[in-house]
Amino acid sequence: MELMPSLTVKLDHAVIKQISLPQGDLSIGRRNTHGLVLEDSSVSADHATIFTVGPDSFLKDLNSTNGTFINNRRVNKHHLKDGDTIVIGKHMIVYGQDAVADATPNTPPVSGEAALFVLTGLNSGRRIDLKAPVTHLGKTGRPAALLTRVGERFTLMPEDGVEEVLRNGKPTPPGGIILESGDLIEVGDTRLQFYQR
């Protein structure tokens, strides 16, 4: 069984839309070019985005005027959980995860031991095989993070002076954190996913 994330959009307690979340970004806002259009003057033109990779979804507010609230708390970034209630303007959006049988994952399994898939950014779509003991993440000459391998374990560690390196939507501690297969890494504008088998 695999989990399929979805959104149930309500207005005045009535369900007006139900959508399955696509892999990658779903933009939300008042503009009619967004994946989820909310026609409400209290919604910003470009309000928020939900990034989905596998069964995991991460919401990010796009500096909206009136904010994005999850479970009655204003958030900038949030790793969504089944049953979370998102409030944007007058709309209430319930995030759910439905079990789906025999679904095939969108990302091909890694052949070999470990790899990073670049999901967004300059090298989007690229696969980076992790064979070296140390892999630098970030721009050439300006690494933002280190990925070090000890035995079968990979540790993500931010470089000194770097603003923020996120793992599954949460800041990486200065001492680093051990990665698990499927973890989502954000370095600047680049999103990567770590796979190991």
PDB file of C-alpha atoms in Angstrom, residues 16-185:
ATOM      1  CA  ILE A  16     -15.946  22.911  -3.203  1.00  0.00           C
ATOM      2  CA  LYS A  17     -13.001  20.922  -4.543  1.00  0.00           C
ATOM      3  CA  GLN A  18     -10.985  17.751  -3.964  1.00  0.00           C
ATOM      4  CA  ILE A  19      -7.611  17.260  -5.619  1.00  0.00           C
ATOM      5  CA  SER A  20      -4.822  14.697  -5.540  1.00  0.00           C
ATOM      6  CA  LEU A  21      -1.499  16.404  -4.978  1.00  0.00           C
ATOM      7  CA  PRO A  22       0.898  16.044  -7.919  1.00  0.00           C
ATOM      8  CA  GLN A  23       4.548  15.224  -7.384  1.00  0.00           C
ATOM      9  CA  GLY A  24       6.565  18.455  -7.274  1.00  0.00           C
ATOM     10  CA  ASP A  25       5.074  21.909  -6.735  1.00  0.00           C
ATOM     11  CA  LEU A  26       1.427  22.924  -6.500  1.00  0.00           C
ATOM     12  CA  SER A  27       1.085  26.711  -6.430  1.00  0.00           C
ATOM     13  CA  ILE A  28      -1.796  28.365  -4.572  1.00  0.00           C
ATOM     14  CA  GLY A  29      -3.105  31.907  -5.006  1.00  0.00           C
ATOM     15  CA  ARG A  30      -5.650  34.263  -6.493  1.00  0.00           C
ATOM     16  CA  ARG A  31      -4.085  34.324  -9.999  1.00  0.00           C
ATOM     17  CA  ASN A  32      -5.804  31.979 -12.439  1.00  0.00           C
ATOM     18  CA  THR A  33      -2.426  30.534 -13.462  1.00  0.00           C
ATOM     19  CA  HIS A  34      -2.054  28.640 -10.160  1.00  0.00           C
ATOM     20  CA  GLY A  35      -2.645  24.940  -9.705  1.00  0.00           C
ATOM     21  CA  LEU A  36      -5.114  25.758  -6.916  1.00  0.00           C
ATOM     22  CA  VAL A  37      -6.945  29.050  -7.512  1.00  0.00           C
ATOM     23  CA  LEU A  38      -8.704  30.597  -4.494  1.00  0.00           C
ATOM     24  CA  GLU A  39     -10.990  33.438  -5.571  1.00  0.00           C
ATOM     25  CA  ASP A  40     -10.974  35.532  -2.425  1.00  0.00           C
ATOM     26  CA  SER A  41      -9.715  39.102  -1.909  1.00  0.00           C
ATOM     27  CA  SER A  42      -7.934  38.073   1.321  1.00  0.00           C
ATOM     28  CA  VAL A  43      -5.797  35.586  -0.643  1.00  0.00           C
ATOM     29  CA  SER A  44      -2.566  36.944  -2.140  1.00  0.00           C
ATOM     30  CA  ALA A  45      -2.008  36.712  -5.896  1.00  0.00           C
ATOM     31  CA  ASP A  46       0.866  34.307  -5.133  1.00  0.00           C
ATOM     32  CA  HIS A  47       0.018  32.955  -1.699  1.00  0.00           C
ATOM     33  CA  ALA A  48       1.658  29.593  -0.995  1.00  0.00           C
ATOM     34  CA  THR A  49       3.063  26.439  -2.507  1.00  0.00           C
ATOM     35  CA  ILE A  50       2.892  22.772  -1.558  1.00  0.00           C
ATOM     36  CA  PHE A  51       5.856  20.633  -2.618  1.00  0.00           C
ATOM     37  CA  THR A  52       5.211  16.887  -2.716  1.00  0.00           C
ATOM     38  CA  VAL A  53       7.814  14.170  -3.031  1.00  0.00           C
ATOM     39  CA  GLY A  54       6.651  10.582  -2.648  1.00  0.00           C
ATOM     40  CA  PRO A  55       4.072  10.515   0.175  1.00  0.00           C
ATOM     41  CA  ASP A  56       5.471  13.661   1.861  1.00  0.00           C
ATOM     42  CA  SER A  57       4.182  17.204   1.322  1.00  0.00           C
ATOM     43  CA  PHE A  58       5.713  20.473   2.507  1.00  0.00           C
ATOM     44  CA  LEU A  59       3.826  23.774   2.581  1.00  0.00           C
ATOM     45  CA  LYS A  60       5.605  27.110   2.170  1.00  0.00           C
ATOM     46  CA  ASP A  61       3.998  30.531   2.540  1.00  0.00           C
ATOM     47  CA  LEU A  62       5.143  32.953  -0.197  1.00  0.00           C
ATOM     48  CA  ASN A  63       5.288  36.061   2.049  1.00  0.00           C
ATOM     49  CA  SER A  64       1.518  36.425   1.705  1.00  0.00           C
ATOM     50  CA  THR A  65      -0.191  39.520   3.110  1.00  0.00           C
ATOM     51  CA  ASN A  66      -2.653  37.728   5.399  1.00  0.00           C
ATOM     52  CA  GLY A  67      -0.593  34.621   6.115  1.00  0.00           C
ATOM     53  CA  THR A  68      -1.142  30.873   6.004  1.00  0.00           C
ATOM     54  CA  PHE A  69      -2.420  29.037   9.075  1.00  0.00           C
ATOM     55  CA  ILE A  70      -2.155  25.355   9.904  1.00  0.00           C
ATOM     56  CA  ASN A  71      -4.118  24.018  12.876  1.00  0.00           C
ATOM     57  CA  ASN A  72      -4.731  27.631  14.034  1.00  0.00           C
ATOM     58  CA  ARG A  73      -1.017  28.552  13.946  1.00  0.00           C
ATOM     59  CA  ARG A  74       0.584  30.910  11.422  1.00  0.00           C
ATOM     60  CA  VAL A  75       3.383  29.148   9.537  1.00  0.00           C
ATOM     61  CA  ASN A  76       6.076  29.938   6.986  1.00  0.00           C
ATOM     62  CA  LYS A  77       7.062  26.317   6.321  1.00  0.00           C
ATOM     63  CA  HIS A  78       5.401  23.132   7.492  1.00  0.00           C
ATOM     64  CA  HIS A  79       5.757  19.372   6.878  1.00  0.00           C
ATOM     65  CA  LEU A  80       2.119  18.373   6.397  1.00  0.00           C
ATOM     66  CA  LYS A  81       0.582  15.506   8.347  1.00  0.00           C
ATOM     67  CA  ASP A  82      -2.632  13.595   7.671  1.00  0.00           C
ATOM     68  CA  GLY A  83      -5.577  15.647   8.960  1.00  0.00           C
ATOM     69  CA  ASP A  84      -3.778  19.031   9.045  1.00  0.00           C
ATOM     70  CA  THR A  85      -6.194  21.929   8.494  1.00  0.00           C
ATOM     71  CA  ILE A  86      -4.817  24.768   6.356  1.00  0.00           C
ATOM     72  CA  VAL A  87      -6.584  28.143   6.394  1.00  0.00           C
ATOM     73  CA  ILE A  88      -5.912  30.557   3.521  1.00  0.00           C
ATOM     74  CA  GLY A  89      -8.253  33.548   3.465  1.00  0.00           C
ATOM     75  CA  LYS A  90     -11.824  32.278   3.831  1.00  0.00           C
ATOM     76  CA  HIS A  91     -10.882  28.807   2.598  1.00  0.00           C
ATOM     77  CA  MET A  92     -10.269  25.792   4.808  1.00  0.00           C
ATOM     78  CA  ILE A  93      -8.130  23.092   3.199  1.00  0.00           C
ATOM     79  CA  VAL A  94      -7.790  19.655   4.793  1.00  0.00           C
ATOM     80  CA  TYR A  95      -4.663  17.670   3.945  1.00  0.00           C
ATOM     81  CA  GLY A  96      -5.150  13.916   3.788  1.00  0.00           C
ATOM     82  CA  GLN A  97      -3.200  10.786   2.923  1.00  0.00           C
ATOM     83  CA  ASP A  98      -5.169   7.964   1.354  1.00  0.00           C
ATOM     84  CA  ALA A  99      -3.789   4.439   1.030  1.00  0.00           C
ATOM     85  CA  VAL A 100      -3.520   3.335  -2.592  1.00  0.00           C
ATOM     86  CA  ALA A 101      -2.774  -0.265  -3.563  1.00  0.00           C
ATOM     87  CA  ASP A 102      -0.125  -1.213  -6.114  1.00  0.00           C
ATOM     88  CA  ALA A 103       0.975   2.339  -6.920  1.00  0.00           C
ATOM     89  CA  THR A 104       4.311   2.715  -8.632  1.00  0.00           C
ATOM     90  CA  PRO A 105       6.662   5.429  -7.339  1.00  0.00           C
ATOM     91  CA  ASN A 106       7.395   8.293  -9.737  1.00  0.00           C
ATOM     92  CA  THR A 107      11.119   8.265  -8.961  1.00  0.00           C
ATOM     93  CA  PRO A 108      12.984   5.200 -10.228  1.00  0.00           C
ATOM     94  CA  PRO A 109      14.812   3.159  -7.608  1.00  0.00           C
ATOM     95  CA  VAL A 110      18.510   3.798  -7.297  1.00  0.00           C
ATOM     96  CA  SER A 111      20.698   1.176  -8.878  1.00  0.00           C
ATOM     97  CA  GLY A 112      23.657   0.889  -6.559  1.00  0.00           C
ATOM     98  CA  GLU A 113      24.124   2.031  -3.013  1.00  0.00           C
ATOM     99  CA  ALA A 114      23.068   5.679  -2.662  1.00  0.00           C
ATOM    100  CA  ALA A 115      22.232   8.703  -4.798  1.00  0.00           C
ATOM    101  CA  LEU A 116      20.757  12.185  -4.761  1.00  0.00           C
ATOM    102  CA  PHE A 117      18.033  13.218  -7.202  1.00  0.00           C
ATOM    103  CA  VAL A 118      17.943  16.948  -8.030  1.00  0.00           C
ATOM    104  CA  LEU A 119      14.250  17.924  -7.955  1.00  0.00           C
ATOM    105  CA  THR A 120      14.472  21.685  -8.553  1.00  0.00           C
ATOM    106  CA  GLY A 121      17.160  24.209  -9.399  1.00  0.00           C
ATOM    107  CA  LEU A 122      19.889  24.470 -12.004  1.00  0.00           C
ATOM    108  CA  ASN A 123      20.477  20.715 -12.440  1.00  0.00           C
ATOM    109  CA  SER A 124      16.842  19.607 -12.088  1.00  0.00           C
ATOM    110  CA  GLY A 125      16.370  15.974 -13.129  1.00  0.00           C
ATOM    111  CA  ARG A 126      20.012  15.036 -12.563  1.00  0.00           C
ATOM    112  CA  ARG A 127      21.055  12.036 -10.493  1.00  0.00           C
ATOM    113  CA  ILE A 128      24.207  12.251  -8.357  1.00  0.00           C
ATOM    114  CA  ASP A 129      25.682   8.893  -7.344  1.00  0.00           C
ATOM    115  CA  LEU A 130      27.245   9.075  -3.888  1.00  0.00           C
ATOM    116  CA  LYS A 131      30.476   7.116  -4.194  1.00  0.00           C
ATOM    117  CA  ALA A 132      32.990   9.517  -2.610  1.00  0.00           C
ATOM    118  CA  PRO A 133      33.456   9.738   1.189  1.00  0.00           C
ATOM    119  CA  VAL A 134      32.567  13.460   1.034  1.00  0.00           C
ATOM    120  CA  THR A 135      30.140  15.219  -1.347  1.00  0.00           C
ATOM    121  CA  HIS A 136      29.832  19.014  -1.397  1.00  0.00           C
ATOM    122  CA  LEU A 137      26.369  20.495  -1.983  1.00  0.00           C
ATOM    123  CA  GLY A 138      25.964  24.038  -3.296  1.00  0.00           C
ATOM    124  CA  LYS A 139      27.679  26.213  -5.861  1.00  0.00           C
ATOM    125  CA  THR A 140      31.253  25.599  -7.022  1.00  0.00           C
ATOM    126  CA  GLY A 141      33.625  27.345  -4.661  1.00  0.00           C
ATOM    127  CA  ARG A 142      30.737  28.118  -2.267  1.00  0.00           C
ATOM    128  CA  PRO A 143      29.578  24.824  -0.763  1.00  0.00           C
ATOM    129  CA  ALA A 144      26.519  25.123   1.477  1.00  0.00           C
ATOM    130  CA  ALA A 145      26.600  21.632   2.979  1.00  0.00           C
ATOM    131  CA  LEU A 146      28.647  18.463   3.225  1.00  0.00           C
ATOM    132  CA  LEU A 147      27.403  14.927   2.796  1.00  0.00           C
ATOM    133  CA  THR A 148      29.851  12.574   4.507  1.00  0.00           C
ATOM    134  CA  ARG A 149      29.804   8.798   4.380  1.00  0.00           C
ATOM    135  CA  VAL A 150      30.923   6.544   7.217  1.00  0.00           C
ATOM    136  CA  GLY A 151      30.236   2.894   6.504  1.00  0.00           C
ATOM    137  CA  GLU A 152      26.649   2.685   5.268  1.00  0.00           C
ATOM    138  CA  ARG A 153      25.584   5.943   6.937  1.00  0.00           C
ATOM    139  CA  PHE A 154      25.404   9.360   5.300  1.00  0.00           C
ATOM    140  CA  THR A 155      25.481  12.531   7.430  1.00  0.00           C
ATOM    141  CA  LEU A 156      24.271  15.921   6.195  1.00  0.00           C
ATOM    142  CA  MET A 157      26.160  18.840   7.756  1.00  0.00           C
ATOM    143  CA  PRO A 158      25.797  22.585   6.987  1.00  0.00           C
ATOM    144  CA  GLU A 159      28.953  24.560   6.210  1.00  0.00           C
ATOM    145  CA  ASP A 160      29.969  27.356   8.583  1.00  0.00           C
ATOM    146  CA  GLY A 161      28.229  30.663   7.853  1.00  0.00           C
ATOM    147  CA  VAL A 162      25.494  29.127   5.694  1.00  0.00           C
ATOM    148  CA  GLU A 163      22.010  30.500   6.378  1.00  0.00           C
ATOM    149  CA  GLU A 164      20.033  27.270   6.401  1.00  0.00           C
ATOM    150  CA  VAL A 165      20.140  23.737   5.107  1.00  0.00           C
ATOM    151  CA  LEU A 166      16.803  21.949   5.542  1.00  0.00           C
ATOM    152  CA  ARG A 167      16.068  18.244   5.931  1.00  0.00           C
ATOM    153  CA  ASN A 168      12.373  17.398   5.498  1.00  0.00           C
ATOM    154  CA  GLY A 169      11.492  21.055   6.032  1.00  0.00           C
ATOM    155  CA  LYS A 170      13.451  21.417   9.302  1.00  0.00           C
ATOM    156  CA  PRO A 171      16.851  23.105   9.869  1.00  0.00           C
ATOM    157  CA  THR A 172      19.852  20.779  10.004  1.00  0.00           C
ATOM    158  CA  PRO A 173      21.667  21.028  13.361  1.00  0.00           C
ATOM    159  CA  PRO A 174      25.289  22.323  13.244  1.00  0.00           C
ATOM    160  CA  GLY A 175      26.601  18.881  14.218  1.00  0.00           C
ATOM    161  CA  GLY A 176      24.815  17.292  11.257  1.00  0.00           C
ATOM    162  CA  ILE A 177      22.098  14.664  10.982  1.00  0.00           C
ATOM    163  CA  ILE A 178      22.072  11.087   9.648  1.00  0.00           C
ATOM    164  CA  LEU A 179      19.987  10.754   6.472  1.00  0.00           C
ATOM    165  CA  GLU A 180      17.351   8.138   5.790  1.00  0.00           C
ATOM    166  CA  SER A 181      16.260   7.006   2.339  1.00  0.00           C
ATOM    167  CA  GLY A 182      13.609   9.375   0.964  1.00  0.00           C
ATOM    168  CA  ASP A 183      14.795  12.426   2.946  1.00  0.00           C
ATOM    169  CA  LEU A 184      14.268  15.770   1.229  1.00  0.00           C
ATOM    170  CA  ILE A 185      17.171  18.259   1.346  1.00  0.00           C
TER     171      ILE A 185
END
